[in-house]
mmCIF file of C-alpha atoms in Angstrom:
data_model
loop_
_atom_site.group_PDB
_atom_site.id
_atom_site.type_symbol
_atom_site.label_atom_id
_atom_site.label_comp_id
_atom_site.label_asym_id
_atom_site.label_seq_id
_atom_site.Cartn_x
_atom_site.Cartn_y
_atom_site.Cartn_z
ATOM 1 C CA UNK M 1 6.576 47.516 -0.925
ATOM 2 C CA UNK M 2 9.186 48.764 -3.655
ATOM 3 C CA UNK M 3 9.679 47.040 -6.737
ATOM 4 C CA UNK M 4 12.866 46.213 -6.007
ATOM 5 C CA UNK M 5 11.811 44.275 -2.895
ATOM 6 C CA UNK M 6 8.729 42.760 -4.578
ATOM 7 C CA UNK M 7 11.235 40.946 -7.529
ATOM 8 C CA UNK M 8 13.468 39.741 -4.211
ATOM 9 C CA UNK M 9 9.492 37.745 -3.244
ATOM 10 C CA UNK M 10 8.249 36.653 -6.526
ATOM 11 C CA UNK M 11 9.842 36.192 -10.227
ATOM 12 C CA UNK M 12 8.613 36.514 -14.114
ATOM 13 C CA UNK M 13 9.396 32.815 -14.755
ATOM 14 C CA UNK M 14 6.879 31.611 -16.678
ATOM 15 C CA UNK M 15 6.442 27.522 -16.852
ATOM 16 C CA UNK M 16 4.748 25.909 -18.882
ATOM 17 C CA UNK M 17 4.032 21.926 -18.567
ATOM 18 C CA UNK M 18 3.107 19.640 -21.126
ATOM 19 C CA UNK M 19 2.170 15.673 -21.440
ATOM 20 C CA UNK M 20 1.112 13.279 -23.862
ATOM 21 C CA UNK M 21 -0.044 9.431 -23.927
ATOM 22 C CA UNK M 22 -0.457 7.944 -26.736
ATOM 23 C CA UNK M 23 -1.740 3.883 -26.560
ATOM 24 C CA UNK M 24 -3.035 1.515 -28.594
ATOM 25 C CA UNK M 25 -4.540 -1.581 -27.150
ATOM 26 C CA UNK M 26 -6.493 -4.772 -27.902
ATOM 27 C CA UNK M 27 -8.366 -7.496 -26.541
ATOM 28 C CA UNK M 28 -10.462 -10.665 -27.171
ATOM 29 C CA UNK M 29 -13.457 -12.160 -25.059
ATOM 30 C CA UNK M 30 -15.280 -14.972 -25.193
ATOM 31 C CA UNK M 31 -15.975 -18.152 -23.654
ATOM 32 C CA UNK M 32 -13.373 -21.032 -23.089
ATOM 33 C CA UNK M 33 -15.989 -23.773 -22.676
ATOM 34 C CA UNK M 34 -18.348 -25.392 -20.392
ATOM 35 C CA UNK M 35 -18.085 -26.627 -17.010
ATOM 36 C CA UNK M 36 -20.117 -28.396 -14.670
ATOM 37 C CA UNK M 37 -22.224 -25.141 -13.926
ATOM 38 C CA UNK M 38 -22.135 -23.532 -16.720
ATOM 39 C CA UNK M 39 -19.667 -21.320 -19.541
ATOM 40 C CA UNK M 40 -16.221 -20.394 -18.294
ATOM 41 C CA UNK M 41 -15.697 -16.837 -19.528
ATOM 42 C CA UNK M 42 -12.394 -14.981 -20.466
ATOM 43 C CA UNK M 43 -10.818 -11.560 -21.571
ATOM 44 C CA UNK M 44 -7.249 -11.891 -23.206
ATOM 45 C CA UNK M 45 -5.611 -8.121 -24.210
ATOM 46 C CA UNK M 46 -2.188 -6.541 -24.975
ATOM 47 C CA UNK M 47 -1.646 -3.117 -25.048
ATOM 48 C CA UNK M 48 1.158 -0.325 -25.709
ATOM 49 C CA UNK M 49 1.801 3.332 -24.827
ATOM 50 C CA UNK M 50 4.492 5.586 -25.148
ATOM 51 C CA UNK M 51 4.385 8.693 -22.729
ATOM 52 C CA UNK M 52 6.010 12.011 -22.923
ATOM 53 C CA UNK M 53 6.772 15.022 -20.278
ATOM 54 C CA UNK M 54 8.042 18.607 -20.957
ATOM 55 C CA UNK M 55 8.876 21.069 -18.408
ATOM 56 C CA UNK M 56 9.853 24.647 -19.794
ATOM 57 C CA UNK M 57 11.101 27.677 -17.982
ATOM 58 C CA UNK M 58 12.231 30.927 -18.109
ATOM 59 C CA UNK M 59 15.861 31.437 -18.495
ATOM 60 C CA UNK M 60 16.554 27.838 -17.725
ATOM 61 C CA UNK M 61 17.231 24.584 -20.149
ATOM 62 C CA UNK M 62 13.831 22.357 -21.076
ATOM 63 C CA UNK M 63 13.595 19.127 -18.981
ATOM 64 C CA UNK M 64 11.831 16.292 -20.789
ATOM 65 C CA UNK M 65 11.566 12.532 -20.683
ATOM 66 C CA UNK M 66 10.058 10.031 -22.599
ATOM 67 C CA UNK M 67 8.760 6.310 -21.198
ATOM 68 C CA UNK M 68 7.680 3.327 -23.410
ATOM 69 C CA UNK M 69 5.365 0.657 -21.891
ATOM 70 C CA UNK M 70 3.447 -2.223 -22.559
ATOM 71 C CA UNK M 71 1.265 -4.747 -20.846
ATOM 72 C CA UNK M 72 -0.434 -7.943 -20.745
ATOM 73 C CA UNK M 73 -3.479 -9.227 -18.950
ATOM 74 C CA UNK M 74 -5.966 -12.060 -18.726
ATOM 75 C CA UNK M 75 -9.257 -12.383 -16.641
ATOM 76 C CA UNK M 76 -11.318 -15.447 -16.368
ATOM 77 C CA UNK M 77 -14.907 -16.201 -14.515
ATOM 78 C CA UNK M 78 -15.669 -19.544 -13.417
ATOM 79 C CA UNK M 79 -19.317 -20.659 -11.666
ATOM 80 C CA UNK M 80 -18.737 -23.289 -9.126
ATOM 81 C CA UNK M 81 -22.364 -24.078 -8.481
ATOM 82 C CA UNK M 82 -25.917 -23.561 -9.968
ATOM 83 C CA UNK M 83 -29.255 -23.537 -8.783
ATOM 84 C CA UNK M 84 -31.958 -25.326 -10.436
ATOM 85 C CA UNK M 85 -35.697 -24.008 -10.295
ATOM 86 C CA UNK M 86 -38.593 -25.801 -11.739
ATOM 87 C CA UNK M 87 -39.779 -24.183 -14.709
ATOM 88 C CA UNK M 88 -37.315 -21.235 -13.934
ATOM 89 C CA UNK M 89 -33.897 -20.442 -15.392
ATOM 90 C CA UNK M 90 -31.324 -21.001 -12.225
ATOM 91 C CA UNK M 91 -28.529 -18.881 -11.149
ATOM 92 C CA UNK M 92 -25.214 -19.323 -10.355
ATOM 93 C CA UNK M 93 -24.903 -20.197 -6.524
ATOM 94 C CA UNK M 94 -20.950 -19.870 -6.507
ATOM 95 C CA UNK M 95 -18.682 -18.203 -9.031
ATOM 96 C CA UNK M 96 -15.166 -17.616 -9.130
ATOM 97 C CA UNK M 97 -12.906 -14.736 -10.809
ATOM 98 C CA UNK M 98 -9.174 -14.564 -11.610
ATOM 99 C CA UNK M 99 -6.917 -12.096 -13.037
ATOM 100 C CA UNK M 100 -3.312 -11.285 -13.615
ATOM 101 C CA UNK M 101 -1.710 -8.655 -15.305
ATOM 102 C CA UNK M 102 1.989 -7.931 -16.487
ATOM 103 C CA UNK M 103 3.710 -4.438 -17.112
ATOM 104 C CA UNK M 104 6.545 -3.276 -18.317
ATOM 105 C CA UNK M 105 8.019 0.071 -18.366
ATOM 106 C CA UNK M 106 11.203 1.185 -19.867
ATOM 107 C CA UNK M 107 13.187 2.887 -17.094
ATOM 108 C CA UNK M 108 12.207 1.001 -14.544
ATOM 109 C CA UNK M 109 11.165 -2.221 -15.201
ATOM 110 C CA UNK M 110 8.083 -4.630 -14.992
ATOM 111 C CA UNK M 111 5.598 -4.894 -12.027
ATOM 112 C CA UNK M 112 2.939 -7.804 -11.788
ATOM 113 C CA UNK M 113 -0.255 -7.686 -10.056
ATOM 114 C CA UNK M 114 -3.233 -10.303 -9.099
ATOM 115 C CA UNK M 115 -6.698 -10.193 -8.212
ATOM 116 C CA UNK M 116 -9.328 -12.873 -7.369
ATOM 117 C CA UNK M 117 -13.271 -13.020 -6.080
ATOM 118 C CA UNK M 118 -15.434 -15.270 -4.885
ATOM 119 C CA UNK M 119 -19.355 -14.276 -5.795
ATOM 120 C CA UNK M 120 -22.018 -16.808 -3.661
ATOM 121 C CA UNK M 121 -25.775 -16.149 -4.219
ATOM 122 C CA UNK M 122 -27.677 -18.534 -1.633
ATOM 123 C CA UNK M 123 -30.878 -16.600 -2.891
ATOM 124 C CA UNK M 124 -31.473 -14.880 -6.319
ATOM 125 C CA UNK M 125 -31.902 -11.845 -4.295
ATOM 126 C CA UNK M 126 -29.094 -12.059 -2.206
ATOM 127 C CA UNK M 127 -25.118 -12.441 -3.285
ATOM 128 C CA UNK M 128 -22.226 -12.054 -0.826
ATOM 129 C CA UNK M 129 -18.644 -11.796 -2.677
ATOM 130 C CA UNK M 130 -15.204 -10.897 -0.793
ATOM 131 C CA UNK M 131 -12.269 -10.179 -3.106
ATOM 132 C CA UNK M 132 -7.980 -9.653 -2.658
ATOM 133 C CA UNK M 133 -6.315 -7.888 -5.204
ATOM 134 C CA UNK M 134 -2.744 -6.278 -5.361
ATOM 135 C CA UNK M 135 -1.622 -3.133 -7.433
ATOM 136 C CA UNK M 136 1.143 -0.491 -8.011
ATOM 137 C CA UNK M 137 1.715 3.120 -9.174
ATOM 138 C CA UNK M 138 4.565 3.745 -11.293
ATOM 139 C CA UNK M 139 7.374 6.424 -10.507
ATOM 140 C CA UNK M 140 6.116 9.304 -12.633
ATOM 141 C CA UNK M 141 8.404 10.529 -15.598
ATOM 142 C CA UNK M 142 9.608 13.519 -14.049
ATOM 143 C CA UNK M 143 10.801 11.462 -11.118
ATOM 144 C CA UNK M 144 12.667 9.134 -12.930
ATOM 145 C CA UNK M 145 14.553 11.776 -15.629
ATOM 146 C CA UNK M 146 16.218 14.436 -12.852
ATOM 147 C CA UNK M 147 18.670 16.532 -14.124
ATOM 148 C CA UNK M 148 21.947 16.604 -11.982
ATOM 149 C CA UNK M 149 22.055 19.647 -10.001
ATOM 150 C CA UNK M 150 25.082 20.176 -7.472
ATOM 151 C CA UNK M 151 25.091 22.491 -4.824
ATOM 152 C CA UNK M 152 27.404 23.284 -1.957
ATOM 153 C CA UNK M 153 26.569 21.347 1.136
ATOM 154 C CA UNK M 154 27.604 24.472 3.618
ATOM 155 C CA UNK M 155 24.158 25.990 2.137
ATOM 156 C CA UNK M 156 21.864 23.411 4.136
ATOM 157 C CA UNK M 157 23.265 23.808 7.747
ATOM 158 C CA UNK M 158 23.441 19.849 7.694
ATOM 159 C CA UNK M 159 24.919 17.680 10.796
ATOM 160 C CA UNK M 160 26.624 14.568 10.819
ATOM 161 C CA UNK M 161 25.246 12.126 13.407
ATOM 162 C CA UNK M 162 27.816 9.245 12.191
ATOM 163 C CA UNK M 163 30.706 12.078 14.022
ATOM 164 C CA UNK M 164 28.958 13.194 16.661
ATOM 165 C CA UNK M 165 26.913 15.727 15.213
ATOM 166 C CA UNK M 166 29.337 17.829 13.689
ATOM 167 C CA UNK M 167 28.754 20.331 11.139
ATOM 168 C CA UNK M 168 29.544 19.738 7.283
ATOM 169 C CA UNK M 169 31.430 22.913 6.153
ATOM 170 C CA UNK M 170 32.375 21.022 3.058
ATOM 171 C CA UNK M 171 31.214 18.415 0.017
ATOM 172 C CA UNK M 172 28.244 18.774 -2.246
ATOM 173 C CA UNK M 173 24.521 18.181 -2.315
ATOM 174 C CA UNK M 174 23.611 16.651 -5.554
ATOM 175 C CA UNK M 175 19.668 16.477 -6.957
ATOM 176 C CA UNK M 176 19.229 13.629 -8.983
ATOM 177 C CA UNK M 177 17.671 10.538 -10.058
ATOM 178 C CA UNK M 178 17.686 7.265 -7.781
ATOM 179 C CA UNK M 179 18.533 4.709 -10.282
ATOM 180 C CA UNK M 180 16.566 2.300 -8.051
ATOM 181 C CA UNK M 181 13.455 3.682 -7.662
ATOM 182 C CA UNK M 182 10.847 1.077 -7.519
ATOM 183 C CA UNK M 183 6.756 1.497 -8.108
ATOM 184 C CA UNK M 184 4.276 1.687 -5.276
ATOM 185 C CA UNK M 185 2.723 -1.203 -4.217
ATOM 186 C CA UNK M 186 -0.588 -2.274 -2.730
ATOM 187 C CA UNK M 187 -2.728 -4.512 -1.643
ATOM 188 C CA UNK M 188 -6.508 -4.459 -1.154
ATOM 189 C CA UNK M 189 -9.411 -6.895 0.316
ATOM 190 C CA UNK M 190 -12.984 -6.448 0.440
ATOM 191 C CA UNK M 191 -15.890 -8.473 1.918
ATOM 192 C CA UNK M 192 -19.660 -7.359 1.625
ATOM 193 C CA UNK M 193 -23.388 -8.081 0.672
ATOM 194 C CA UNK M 194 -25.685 -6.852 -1.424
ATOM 195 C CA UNK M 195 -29.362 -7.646 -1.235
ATOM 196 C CA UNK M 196 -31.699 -6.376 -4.236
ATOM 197 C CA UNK M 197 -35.066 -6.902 -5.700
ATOM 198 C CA UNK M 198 -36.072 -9.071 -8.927
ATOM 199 C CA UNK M 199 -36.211 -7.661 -12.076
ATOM 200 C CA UNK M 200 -34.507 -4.203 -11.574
ATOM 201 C CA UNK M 201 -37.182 -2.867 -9.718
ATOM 202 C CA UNK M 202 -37.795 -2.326 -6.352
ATOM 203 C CA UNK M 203 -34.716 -1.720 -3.269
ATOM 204 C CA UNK M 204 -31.569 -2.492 -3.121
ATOM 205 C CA UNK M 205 -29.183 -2.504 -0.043
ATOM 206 C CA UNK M 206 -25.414 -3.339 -0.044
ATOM 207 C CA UNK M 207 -22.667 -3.522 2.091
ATOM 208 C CA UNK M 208 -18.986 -3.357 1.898
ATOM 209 C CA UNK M 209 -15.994 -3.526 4.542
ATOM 210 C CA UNK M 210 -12.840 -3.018 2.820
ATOM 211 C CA UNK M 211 -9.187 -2.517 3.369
ATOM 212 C CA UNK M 212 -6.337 -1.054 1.620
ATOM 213 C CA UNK M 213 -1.894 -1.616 2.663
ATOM 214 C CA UNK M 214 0.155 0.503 0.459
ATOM 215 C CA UNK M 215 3.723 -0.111 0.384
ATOM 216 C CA UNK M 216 6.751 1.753 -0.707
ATOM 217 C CA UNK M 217 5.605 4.890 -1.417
ATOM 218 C CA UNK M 218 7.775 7.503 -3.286
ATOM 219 C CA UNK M 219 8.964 10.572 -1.402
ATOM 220 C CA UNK M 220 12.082 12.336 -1.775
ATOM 221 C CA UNK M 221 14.697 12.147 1.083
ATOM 222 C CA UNK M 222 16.133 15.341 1.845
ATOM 223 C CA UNK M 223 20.170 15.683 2.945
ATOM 224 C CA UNK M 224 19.571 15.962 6.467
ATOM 225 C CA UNK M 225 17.194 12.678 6.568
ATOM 226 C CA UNK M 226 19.695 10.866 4.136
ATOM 227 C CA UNK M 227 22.673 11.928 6.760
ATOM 228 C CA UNK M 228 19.746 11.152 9.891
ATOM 229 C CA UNK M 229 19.153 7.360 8.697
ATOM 230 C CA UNK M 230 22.071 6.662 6.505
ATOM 231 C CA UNK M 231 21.511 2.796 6.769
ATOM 232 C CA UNK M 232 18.315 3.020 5.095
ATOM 233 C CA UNK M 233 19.416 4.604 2.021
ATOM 234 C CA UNK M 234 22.708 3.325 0.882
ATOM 235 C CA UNK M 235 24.399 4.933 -2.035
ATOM 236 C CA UNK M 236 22.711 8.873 -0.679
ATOM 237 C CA UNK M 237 25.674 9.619 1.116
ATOM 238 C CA UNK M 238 29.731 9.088 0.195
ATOM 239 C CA UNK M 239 32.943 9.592 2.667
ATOM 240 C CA UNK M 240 36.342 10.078 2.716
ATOM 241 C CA UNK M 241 38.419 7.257 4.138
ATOM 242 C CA UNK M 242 37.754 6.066 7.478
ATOM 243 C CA UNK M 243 40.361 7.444 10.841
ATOM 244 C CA UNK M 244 40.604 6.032 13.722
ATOM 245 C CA UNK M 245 37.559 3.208 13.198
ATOM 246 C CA UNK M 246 35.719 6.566 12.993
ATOM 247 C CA UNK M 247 33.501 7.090 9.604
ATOM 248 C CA UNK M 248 35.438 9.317 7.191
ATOM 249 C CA UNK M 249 34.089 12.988 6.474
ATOM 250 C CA UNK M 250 31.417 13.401 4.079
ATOM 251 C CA UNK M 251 31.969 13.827 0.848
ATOM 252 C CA UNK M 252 29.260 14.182 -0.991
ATOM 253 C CA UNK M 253 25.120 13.865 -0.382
ATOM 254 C CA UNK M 254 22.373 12.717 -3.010
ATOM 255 C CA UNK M 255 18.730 13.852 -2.581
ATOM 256 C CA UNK M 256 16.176 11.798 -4.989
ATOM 257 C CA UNK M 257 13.650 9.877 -4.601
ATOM 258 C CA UNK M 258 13.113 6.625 -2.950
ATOM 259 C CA UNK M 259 10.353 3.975 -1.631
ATOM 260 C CA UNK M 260 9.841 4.614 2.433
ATOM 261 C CA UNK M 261 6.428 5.446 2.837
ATOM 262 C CA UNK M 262 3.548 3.699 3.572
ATOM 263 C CA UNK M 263 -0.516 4.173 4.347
ATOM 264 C CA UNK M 264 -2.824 1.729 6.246
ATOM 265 C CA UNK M 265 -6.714 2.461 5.838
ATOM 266 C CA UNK M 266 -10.549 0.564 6.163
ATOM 267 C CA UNK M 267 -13.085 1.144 6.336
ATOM 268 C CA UNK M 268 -17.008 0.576 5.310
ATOM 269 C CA UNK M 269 -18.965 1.308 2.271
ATOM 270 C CA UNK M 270 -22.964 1.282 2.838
ATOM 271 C CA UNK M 271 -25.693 2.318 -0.060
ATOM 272 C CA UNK M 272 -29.510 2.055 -0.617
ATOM 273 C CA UNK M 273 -31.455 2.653 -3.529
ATOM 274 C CA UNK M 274 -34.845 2.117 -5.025
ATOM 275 C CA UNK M 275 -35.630 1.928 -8.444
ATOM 276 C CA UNK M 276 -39.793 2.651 -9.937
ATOM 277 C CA UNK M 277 -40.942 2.223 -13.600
ATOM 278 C CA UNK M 278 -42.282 5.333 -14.512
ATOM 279 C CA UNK M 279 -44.006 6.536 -17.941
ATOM 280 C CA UNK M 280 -40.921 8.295 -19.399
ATOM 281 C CA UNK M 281 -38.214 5.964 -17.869
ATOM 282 C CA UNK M 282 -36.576 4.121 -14.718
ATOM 283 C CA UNK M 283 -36.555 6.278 -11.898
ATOM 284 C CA UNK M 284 -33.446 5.415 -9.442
ATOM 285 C CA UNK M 285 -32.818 7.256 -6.145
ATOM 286 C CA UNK M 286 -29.833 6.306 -3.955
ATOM 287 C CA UNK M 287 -27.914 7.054 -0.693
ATOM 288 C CA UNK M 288 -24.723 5.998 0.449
ATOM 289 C CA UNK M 289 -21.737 6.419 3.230
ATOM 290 C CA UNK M 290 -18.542 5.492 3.855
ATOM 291 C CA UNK M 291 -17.161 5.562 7.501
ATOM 292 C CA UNK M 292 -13.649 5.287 7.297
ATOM 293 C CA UNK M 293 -12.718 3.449 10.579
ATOM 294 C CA UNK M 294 -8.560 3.812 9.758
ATOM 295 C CA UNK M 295 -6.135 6.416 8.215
ATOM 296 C CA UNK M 296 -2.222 5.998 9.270
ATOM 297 C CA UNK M 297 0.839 7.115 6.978
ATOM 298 C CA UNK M 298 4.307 6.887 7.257
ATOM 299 C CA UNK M 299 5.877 9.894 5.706
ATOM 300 C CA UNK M 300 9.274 10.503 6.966
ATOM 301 C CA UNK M 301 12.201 8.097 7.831
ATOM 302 C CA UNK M 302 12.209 6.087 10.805
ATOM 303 C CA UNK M 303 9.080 7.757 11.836
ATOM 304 C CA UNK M 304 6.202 6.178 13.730
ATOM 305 C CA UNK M 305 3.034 6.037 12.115
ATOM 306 C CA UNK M 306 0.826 8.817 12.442
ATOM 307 C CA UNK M 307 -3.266 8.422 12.523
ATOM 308 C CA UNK M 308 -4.440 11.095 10.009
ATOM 309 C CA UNK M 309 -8.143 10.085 10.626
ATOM 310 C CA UNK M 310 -10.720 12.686 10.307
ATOM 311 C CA UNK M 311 -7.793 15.498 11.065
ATOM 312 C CA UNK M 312 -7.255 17.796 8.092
ATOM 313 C CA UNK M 313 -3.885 17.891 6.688
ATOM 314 C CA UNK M 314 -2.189 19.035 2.935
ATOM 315 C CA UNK M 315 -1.391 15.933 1.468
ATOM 316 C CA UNK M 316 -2.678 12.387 3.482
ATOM 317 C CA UNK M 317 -5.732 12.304 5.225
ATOM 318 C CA UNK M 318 -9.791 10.889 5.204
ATOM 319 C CA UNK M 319 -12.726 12.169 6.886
ATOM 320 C CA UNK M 320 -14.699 9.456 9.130
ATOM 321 C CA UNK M 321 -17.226 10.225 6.730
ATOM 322 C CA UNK M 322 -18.668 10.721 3.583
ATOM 323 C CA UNK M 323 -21.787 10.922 1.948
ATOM 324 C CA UNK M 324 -23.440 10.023 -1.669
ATOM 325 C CA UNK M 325 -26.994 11.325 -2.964
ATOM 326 C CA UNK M 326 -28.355 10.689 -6.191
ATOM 327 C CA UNK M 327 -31.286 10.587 -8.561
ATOM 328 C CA UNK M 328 -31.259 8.656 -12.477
ATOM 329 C CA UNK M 329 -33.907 8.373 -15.032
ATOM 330 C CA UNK M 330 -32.782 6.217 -18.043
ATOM 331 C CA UNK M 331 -34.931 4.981 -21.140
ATOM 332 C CA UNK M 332 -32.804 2.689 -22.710
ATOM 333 C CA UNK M 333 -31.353 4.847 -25.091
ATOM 334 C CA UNK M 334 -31.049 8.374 -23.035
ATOM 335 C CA UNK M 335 -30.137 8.695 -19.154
ATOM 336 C CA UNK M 336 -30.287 11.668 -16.821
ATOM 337 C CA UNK M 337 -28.620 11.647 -13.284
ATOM 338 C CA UNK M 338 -27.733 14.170 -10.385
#
C-alpha cells in the first residue's frame, strides 16, 4: 500500500517502559522454647520497598507513579507428637505450622493473609500434610495512577438500558482511576502424601490434590458494561435529574478498573523420583504430572462462569495436563540439573 495509507495502520510512537523496586528487609529465626515434643521454631521479619513506574511516549506527556510499602510477618512450627525408637533418634509424628503476614501499601491500603499446615508422619518413611492458606495481588501502579482522559460519549455508540435502550448522543466518557480499587484475593488448600526412602537414597513418590478460589479480580469495565450493570458499579455512571420516576439522562460515564472477576481451579500434582550414590555425586531422576481436573473464570459482568479447561484461549486457561522430566547430580558443593 501507499505510505500515506500505511501511517493511517501503524505510527512512529516509540514507548519506552521503565520500573524499579528497591527493598530492604530483615528477619530473625530461632527457637522460642521447648514443648512436650520437642523445640518450637519461629521466623519474625519486617521489610520495606518503595516502587516506581514510567511510561514515555512519543508526542504525549510521561505517566509515572510511585508506591511505598511495607510489611510484617511471623511463622512458627510446632511438633505435636514424637516417636520414640530404641537406640534410634525419633521423629516428629505430628507437627503444626502457622503464619500471618501484614501489608501495607500507600494508595491503597493494607491486606492480611494466613496460612496453616498440619505435617503427620505415622512412619519415618511416610508423611501426609494438608495445608489452607489465603493470599492477594496488589492493583499494579499503573492501575492505580490513571491520568484523566475525557472523551465524547457519541464516539462509543453506547445504549441506555435504564431508558429503554436509547442512544446517548451526549455526556462524556472519562478514563480514570477507581479510587476504590481493592487487591485480588485468594484462597488455596492442599492435601497429599509423600512416601520416600531413608537416608536420601532410594524412591520417592508423592502426591498432591490441591485447590485454588480467587476472588475479585481486576479488570477494567468498559462504558457499555458500566451502563449494562449499573448496580454493580456505583459511582461509573452520573445523570441528570430524574422525570417522570424515569432515571435522568446520562451525564457522564467512568471506565477504570474494578474487582468483578473471579477463577475456580484443582486439580492433582503427582511426582516420582529415585535418587543413586554415584562416584562423582548424587544422581536424581524424576517425573511428574499435573491433571488439572477444573478451570472456570468469570471475566465479564453478570456473566456465567465459563469452563476454560483444556480449551486454548489468550488470557485464562490450563491444559488437563502437564508434564515434568528431570535429571540432577550434586556433590555438595557443585550441582548440575536438566
Amino acid at each position: 500500500a501507499s505510505e500515506e495509507v500505511l501511517r493511517g495502520i501503524w505510527s512512529d510512537t516509540v514507548r519506552r517502559n521503565r520500573g524499579r523496586k528497591d527493598q530492604v528487609s530483615g528477619l530473625v529465626r530461632g527457637s522460642l522454647g521447648q514443648i512436650w515434643a520437642g523445640p518450637v521454631d519461629a521466623i519474625v521479619g519486617v521489610e520495606a520497598a518503595r516502587d516506581w513506574y514510567d511510561v514515555k511516549a512519543t508526542g504525549q506527556p510521561a505517566i509515572r507513579g510511585t508506591r511505598d510499602s511495607a510489611a510484617s510477618y511471623g511463622e512458627l512450627r510446632a511438633p505435636l507428637l514424637r516417636a520414640t525408637e530404641d537406640g534410634r533418634v525419633g521423629w516428629n509424628l505430628a507437627a503444626l505450622t502457622l503464619a500471618g503476614r501484614r501489608d501495607h501499601y500507600s494508595d491503597f491500603g493494607a491486606a492480611s493473609t494466613f496460612q496453616g499446615g498440619l505435617e503427620v508422619r505415622p512412619t519415618r518413611n511416610l508423611l501426609i500434610r494438608g495445608s489452607a492458606s489465603s493470599s492477594f495481588k496488589p492493583p499494579t501502579i499503573l492501575q492505580t495512577h490513571v491520568d484523566d482522559v475525557v472523551y465524547q460519549a457519541t464516539l462509543f455508540g453506547l445504549t441506555d438500558p435504564a431508558r429503554g435502550g436509547e442512544r446517548i448522543t451526549s455526556g462524556t466518557v472519562v478514563r480514570t482511576t477507581n479510587k476504590e480499587l481493592t487487591p485480588e484475593h485468594g484462597q488455596a488448600r492442599g492435601f497429599g502424601a509423600v512416601w520416600e526412602s531413608e537416608g536420601g537414597l532410594g524412591g520417592r513418590m508423592s502426591a498432591t490434590y490441591w485447590q485454588v478460589r480467587i476472588r475479585g479480580m481486576i479488570a477494567v469495565v468498559r462504558p457499555q458494561a458500566a451502563l449494562d450493570y449499573e448496580s454493580l458499579f456505583p459511582g461509573f455512571v452520573t445523570r441528570g435529574p430524574s422525570v417522570n420516576g424515569q432515571p435522568g439522562v446520562v451525564t457522564s460515564i467512568k471506565t477504570a478498573e474494578a474487582n468483578f472477576g473471579r477463577l475456580d481451579t484443582a486439580g492433582t500434582d503427582i511426582d516420582a523420583g529415585y535418587t543413586w550414590k554415584t562416584a562423582i555425586g548424587r544422581l536424581t531422576t524424576s517425573v511428574g504430572a499435573t491433571r488439572t481436573s477444573e478451570y472456570r473464570v468469570v471475566l465479564a459482568p453478570g456473566a456465567a462462569a465459563v469452563d476454560r479447561l483444556g480449551r486454548q484461549f489468550a488470557d485464562f486457561w490450563a491444559p488437563r495436563w502437564k508434564g515434568r522430566l528431570s535429571v540432577g547430580l550434586d556433590e555438595r558443593a557443585w550441582s548440575l540439573g536438566l
